Short mmCIF file of C-alpha atoms in Angstrom, two decimals:
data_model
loop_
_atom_site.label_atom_id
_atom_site.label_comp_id
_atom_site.label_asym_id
_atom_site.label_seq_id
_atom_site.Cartn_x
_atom_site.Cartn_y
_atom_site.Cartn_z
CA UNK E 11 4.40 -38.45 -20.80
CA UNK E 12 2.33 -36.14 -19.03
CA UNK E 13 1.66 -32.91 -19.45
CA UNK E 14 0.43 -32.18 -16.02
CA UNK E 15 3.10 -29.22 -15.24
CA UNK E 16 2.49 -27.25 -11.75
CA UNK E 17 2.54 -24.20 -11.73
CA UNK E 18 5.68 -22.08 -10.56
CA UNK E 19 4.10 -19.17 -8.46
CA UNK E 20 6.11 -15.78 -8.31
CA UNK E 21 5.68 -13.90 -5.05
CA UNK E 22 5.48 -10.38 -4.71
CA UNK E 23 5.71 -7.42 -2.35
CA UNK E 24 3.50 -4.07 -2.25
CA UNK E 25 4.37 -1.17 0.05
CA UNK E 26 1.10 0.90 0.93
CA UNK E 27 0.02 3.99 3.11
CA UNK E 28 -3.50 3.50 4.12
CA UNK E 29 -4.44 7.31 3.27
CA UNK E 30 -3.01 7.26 -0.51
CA UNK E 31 -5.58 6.93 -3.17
CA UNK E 32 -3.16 5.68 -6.00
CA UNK E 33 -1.95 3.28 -3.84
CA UNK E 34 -5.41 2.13 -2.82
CA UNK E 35 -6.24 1.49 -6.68
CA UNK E 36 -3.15 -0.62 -7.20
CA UNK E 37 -3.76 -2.74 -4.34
CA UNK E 38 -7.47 -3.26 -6.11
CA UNK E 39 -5.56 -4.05 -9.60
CA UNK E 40 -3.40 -6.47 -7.64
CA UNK E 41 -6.27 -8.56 -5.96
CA UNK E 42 -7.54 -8.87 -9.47
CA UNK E 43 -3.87 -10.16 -10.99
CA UNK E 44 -3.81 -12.52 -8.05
CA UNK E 45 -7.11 -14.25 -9.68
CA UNK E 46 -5.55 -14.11 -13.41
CA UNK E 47 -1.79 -15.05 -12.51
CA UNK E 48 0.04 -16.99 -10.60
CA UNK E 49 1.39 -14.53 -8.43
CA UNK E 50 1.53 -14.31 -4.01
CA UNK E 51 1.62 -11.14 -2.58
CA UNK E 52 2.78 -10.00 0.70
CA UNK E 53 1.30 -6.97 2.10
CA UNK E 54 3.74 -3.90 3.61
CA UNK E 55 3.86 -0.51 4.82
CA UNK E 56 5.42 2.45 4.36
CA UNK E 57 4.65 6.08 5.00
CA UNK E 58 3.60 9.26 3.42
CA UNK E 59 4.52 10.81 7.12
CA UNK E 60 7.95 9.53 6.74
CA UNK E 61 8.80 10.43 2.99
CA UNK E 62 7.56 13.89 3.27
CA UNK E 63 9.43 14.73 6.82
CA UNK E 64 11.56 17.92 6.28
CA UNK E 65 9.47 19.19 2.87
CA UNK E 66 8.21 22.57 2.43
CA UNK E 67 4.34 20.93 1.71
CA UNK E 68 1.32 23.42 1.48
CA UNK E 69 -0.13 23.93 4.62
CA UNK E 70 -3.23 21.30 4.45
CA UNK E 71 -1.32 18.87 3.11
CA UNK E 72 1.22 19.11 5.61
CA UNK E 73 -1.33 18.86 8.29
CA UNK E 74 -3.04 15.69 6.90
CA UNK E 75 0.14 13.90 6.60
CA UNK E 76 0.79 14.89 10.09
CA UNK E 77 -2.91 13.04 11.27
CA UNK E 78 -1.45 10.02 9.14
CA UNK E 79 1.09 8.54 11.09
CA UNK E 80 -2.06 6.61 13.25
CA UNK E 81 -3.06 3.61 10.55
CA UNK E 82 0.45 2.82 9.51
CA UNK E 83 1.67 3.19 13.42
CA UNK E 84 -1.62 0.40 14.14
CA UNK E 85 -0.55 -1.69 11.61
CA UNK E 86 2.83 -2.23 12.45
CA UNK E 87 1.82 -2.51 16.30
CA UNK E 88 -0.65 -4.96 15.37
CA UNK E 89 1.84 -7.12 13.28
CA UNK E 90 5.22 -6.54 14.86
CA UNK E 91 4.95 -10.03 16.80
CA UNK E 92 3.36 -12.50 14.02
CA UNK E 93 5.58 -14.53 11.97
CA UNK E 94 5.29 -12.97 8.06
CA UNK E 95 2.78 -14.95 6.36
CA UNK E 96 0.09 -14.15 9.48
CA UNK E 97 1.56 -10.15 10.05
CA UNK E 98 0.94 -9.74 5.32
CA UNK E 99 -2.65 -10.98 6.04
CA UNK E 100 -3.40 -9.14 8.75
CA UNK E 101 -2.02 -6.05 6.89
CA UNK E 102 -3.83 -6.52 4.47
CA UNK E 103 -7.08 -7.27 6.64
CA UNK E 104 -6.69 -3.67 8.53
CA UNK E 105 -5.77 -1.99 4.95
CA UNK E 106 -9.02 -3.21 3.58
CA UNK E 107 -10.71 -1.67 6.38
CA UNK E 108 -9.52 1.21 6.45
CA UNK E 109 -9.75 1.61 2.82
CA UNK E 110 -13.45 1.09 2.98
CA UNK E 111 -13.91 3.97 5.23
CA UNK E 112 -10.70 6.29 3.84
CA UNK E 113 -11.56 5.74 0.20
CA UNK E 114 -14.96 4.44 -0.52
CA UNK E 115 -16.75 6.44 2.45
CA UNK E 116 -14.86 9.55 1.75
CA UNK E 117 -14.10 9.68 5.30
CA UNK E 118 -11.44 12.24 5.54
CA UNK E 119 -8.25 12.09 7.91
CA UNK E 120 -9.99 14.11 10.36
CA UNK E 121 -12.05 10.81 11.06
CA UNK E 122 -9.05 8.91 11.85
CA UNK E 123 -9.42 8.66 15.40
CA UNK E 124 -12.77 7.26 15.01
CA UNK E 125 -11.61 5.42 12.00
CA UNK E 126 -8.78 3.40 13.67
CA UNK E 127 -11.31 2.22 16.74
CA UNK E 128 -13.75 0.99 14.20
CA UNK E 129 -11.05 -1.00 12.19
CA UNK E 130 -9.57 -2.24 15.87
CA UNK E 131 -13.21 -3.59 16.54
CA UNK E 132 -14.24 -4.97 13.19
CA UNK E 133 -11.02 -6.94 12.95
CA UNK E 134 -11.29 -8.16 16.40
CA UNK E 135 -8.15 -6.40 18.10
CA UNK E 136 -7.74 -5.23 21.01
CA UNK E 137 -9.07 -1.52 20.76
CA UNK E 138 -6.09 -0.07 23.39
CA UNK E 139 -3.72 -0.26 20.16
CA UNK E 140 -5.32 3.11 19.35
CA UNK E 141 -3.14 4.37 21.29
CA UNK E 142 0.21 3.97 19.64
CA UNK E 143 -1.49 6.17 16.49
CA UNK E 144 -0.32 8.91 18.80
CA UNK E 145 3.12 7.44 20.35
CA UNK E 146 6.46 6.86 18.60
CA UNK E 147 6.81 3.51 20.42
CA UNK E 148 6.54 1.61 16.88
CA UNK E 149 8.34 4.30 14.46
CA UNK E 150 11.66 2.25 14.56
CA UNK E 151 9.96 -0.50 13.04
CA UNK E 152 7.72 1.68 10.80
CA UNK E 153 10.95 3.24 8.86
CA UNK E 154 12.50 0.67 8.57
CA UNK E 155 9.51 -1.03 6.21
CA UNK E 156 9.32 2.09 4.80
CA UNK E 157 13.56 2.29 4.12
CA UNK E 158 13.13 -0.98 2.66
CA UNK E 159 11.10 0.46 -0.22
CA UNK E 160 12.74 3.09 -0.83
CA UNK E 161 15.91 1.21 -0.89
CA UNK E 162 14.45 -0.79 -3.89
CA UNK E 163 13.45 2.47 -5.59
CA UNK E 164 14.79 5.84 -4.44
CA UNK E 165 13.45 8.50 -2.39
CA UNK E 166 11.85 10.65 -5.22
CA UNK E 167 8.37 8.62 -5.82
CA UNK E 168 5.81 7.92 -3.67
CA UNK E 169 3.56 5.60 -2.42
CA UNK E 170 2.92 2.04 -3.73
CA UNK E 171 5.80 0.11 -4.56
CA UNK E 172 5.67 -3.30 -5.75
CA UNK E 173 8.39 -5.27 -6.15
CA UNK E 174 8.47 -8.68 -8.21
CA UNK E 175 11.53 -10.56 -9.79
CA UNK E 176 14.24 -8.55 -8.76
CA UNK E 177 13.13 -6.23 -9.71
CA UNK E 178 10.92 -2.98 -8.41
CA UNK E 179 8.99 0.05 -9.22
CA UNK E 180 6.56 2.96 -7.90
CA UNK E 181 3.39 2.38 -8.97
CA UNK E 182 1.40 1.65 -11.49
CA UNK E 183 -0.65 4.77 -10.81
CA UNK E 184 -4.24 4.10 -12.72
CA UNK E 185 -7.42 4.64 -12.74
CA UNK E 186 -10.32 2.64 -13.04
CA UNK E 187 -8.13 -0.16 -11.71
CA UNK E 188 -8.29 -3.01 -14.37
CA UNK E 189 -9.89 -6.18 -13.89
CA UNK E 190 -10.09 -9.59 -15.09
CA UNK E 191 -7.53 -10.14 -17.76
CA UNK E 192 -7.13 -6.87 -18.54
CA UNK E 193 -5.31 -6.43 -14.92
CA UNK E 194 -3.28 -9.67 -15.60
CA UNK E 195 -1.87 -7.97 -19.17
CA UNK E 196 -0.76 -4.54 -17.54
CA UNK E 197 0.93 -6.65 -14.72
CA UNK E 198 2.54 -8.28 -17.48
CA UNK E 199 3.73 -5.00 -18.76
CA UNK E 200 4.65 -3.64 -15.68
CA UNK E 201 6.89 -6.70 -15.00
CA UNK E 202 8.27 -6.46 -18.54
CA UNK E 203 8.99 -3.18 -18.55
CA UNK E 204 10.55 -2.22 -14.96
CA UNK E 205 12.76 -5.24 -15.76
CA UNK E 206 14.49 -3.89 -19.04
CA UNK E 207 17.61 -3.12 -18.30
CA UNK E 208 18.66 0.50 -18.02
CA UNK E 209 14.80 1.15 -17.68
CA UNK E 210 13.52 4.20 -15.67
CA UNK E 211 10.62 6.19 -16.20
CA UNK E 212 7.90 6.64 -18.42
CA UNK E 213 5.18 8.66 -17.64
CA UNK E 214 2.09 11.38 -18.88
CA UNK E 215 0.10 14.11 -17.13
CA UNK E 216 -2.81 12.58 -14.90
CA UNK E 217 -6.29 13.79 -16.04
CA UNK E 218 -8.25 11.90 -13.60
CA UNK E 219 -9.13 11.29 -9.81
CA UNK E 220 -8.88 7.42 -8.37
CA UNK E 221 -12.34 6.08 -9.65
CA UNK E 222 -13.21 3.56 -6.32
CA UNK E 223 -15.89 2.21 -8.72
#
């Protein structure tokens, strides 16, 4: 008999905001669990904008989340037409992009404007979608990716979520992200853990900034 088996994939799902940090470093540990495990994930938004709306945030905060809305209102604009598999890897081809210039540039949110026409041009859009980063003409479409999330999880976390299995969780928040098997054992854990039954939260104080490294 032989023992040529394939391989049974397992597709999952992250939920990002272009200007988070954490979620930036999980999307890093995830690339590194797709090498490591057979896993297929599909790229999604949701919105920092959107969970915060109504909050009594500190001022500064408050204002960057108010520049925000402009990746995640891009993104959708620039996906809303493709079927899924083609609208994921585009997502995920304008969150790398940004991402270079948000989180490994230090390029802060005051940038954006610049920031979005750059990413337009080096992905090869058309650069007049820069203009919805300052419309509502998307937002329908933008909640309701982010809704879906928090559906899965609840409106008291944050940005990412993954979901995998059934099952789905904020996070992981960490820093370095891990690579090489090391990121394929704390997916295991992840997946092990958020799928125990009755299974909720365990957490510690953070003691570290996102290391882009």
């Amino acid at each position: 008999m032989s023992n040529d088996v394939s391989e049974t994939r397992t597709s999952a799902e992250m939920w990002f905001d272009p200007v988070c940090p954490w979620a930036w470093m999980t999307s890093r540990w995830l690339m590194e669990v797709e090498q490591v495990r057979p896993i297929d994930i599909t790229w999604s938004v949701m919105s920092l904008s959107v969970l915060n709306e109504g909050r009594h945030l500190d001022e500064g905060y408050r204002e960057m989340l108010d520049r925000s809305w402009g990746p995640v209102r891009v993104i959708v604009a620039a996906t809303k037409d493709l079927p899924e598999d083609e609208a994921s890897a585009l997502r995920k081809k304008l969150y790398d992009a940004f991402g270079q210039r948000i989180h490994l540039e230090h390029r802060g949110t005051e940038q954006l404007d610049t920031i979005i026409a750059e990413v337009l041009e080096e992905v090869g859009l058309d650069a007049s979608l820069k203009d919805v980063a300052g419309s509502t003409e998307v937002d329908d479409r933008l909640r309701a990716s982010h809704q879906r999330a928090i559906d899965l999880v609840g409106d008291d976390v944050g940005t990412p979520v993954v979901s995998v299995n059934g099952v789905s969780f904020f996070g992981p928040v960490v820093t370095p992200a891990p690579k090489g098997e090391a990121a394929g054992n704390l997916w295991d854990g992840c997946v092990l853990v958020a799928g125990t039954p009755g299974f909720y939260e365990m957490k510690r104080t953070r003691d570290a900034s996102p290391d882009f490294s």
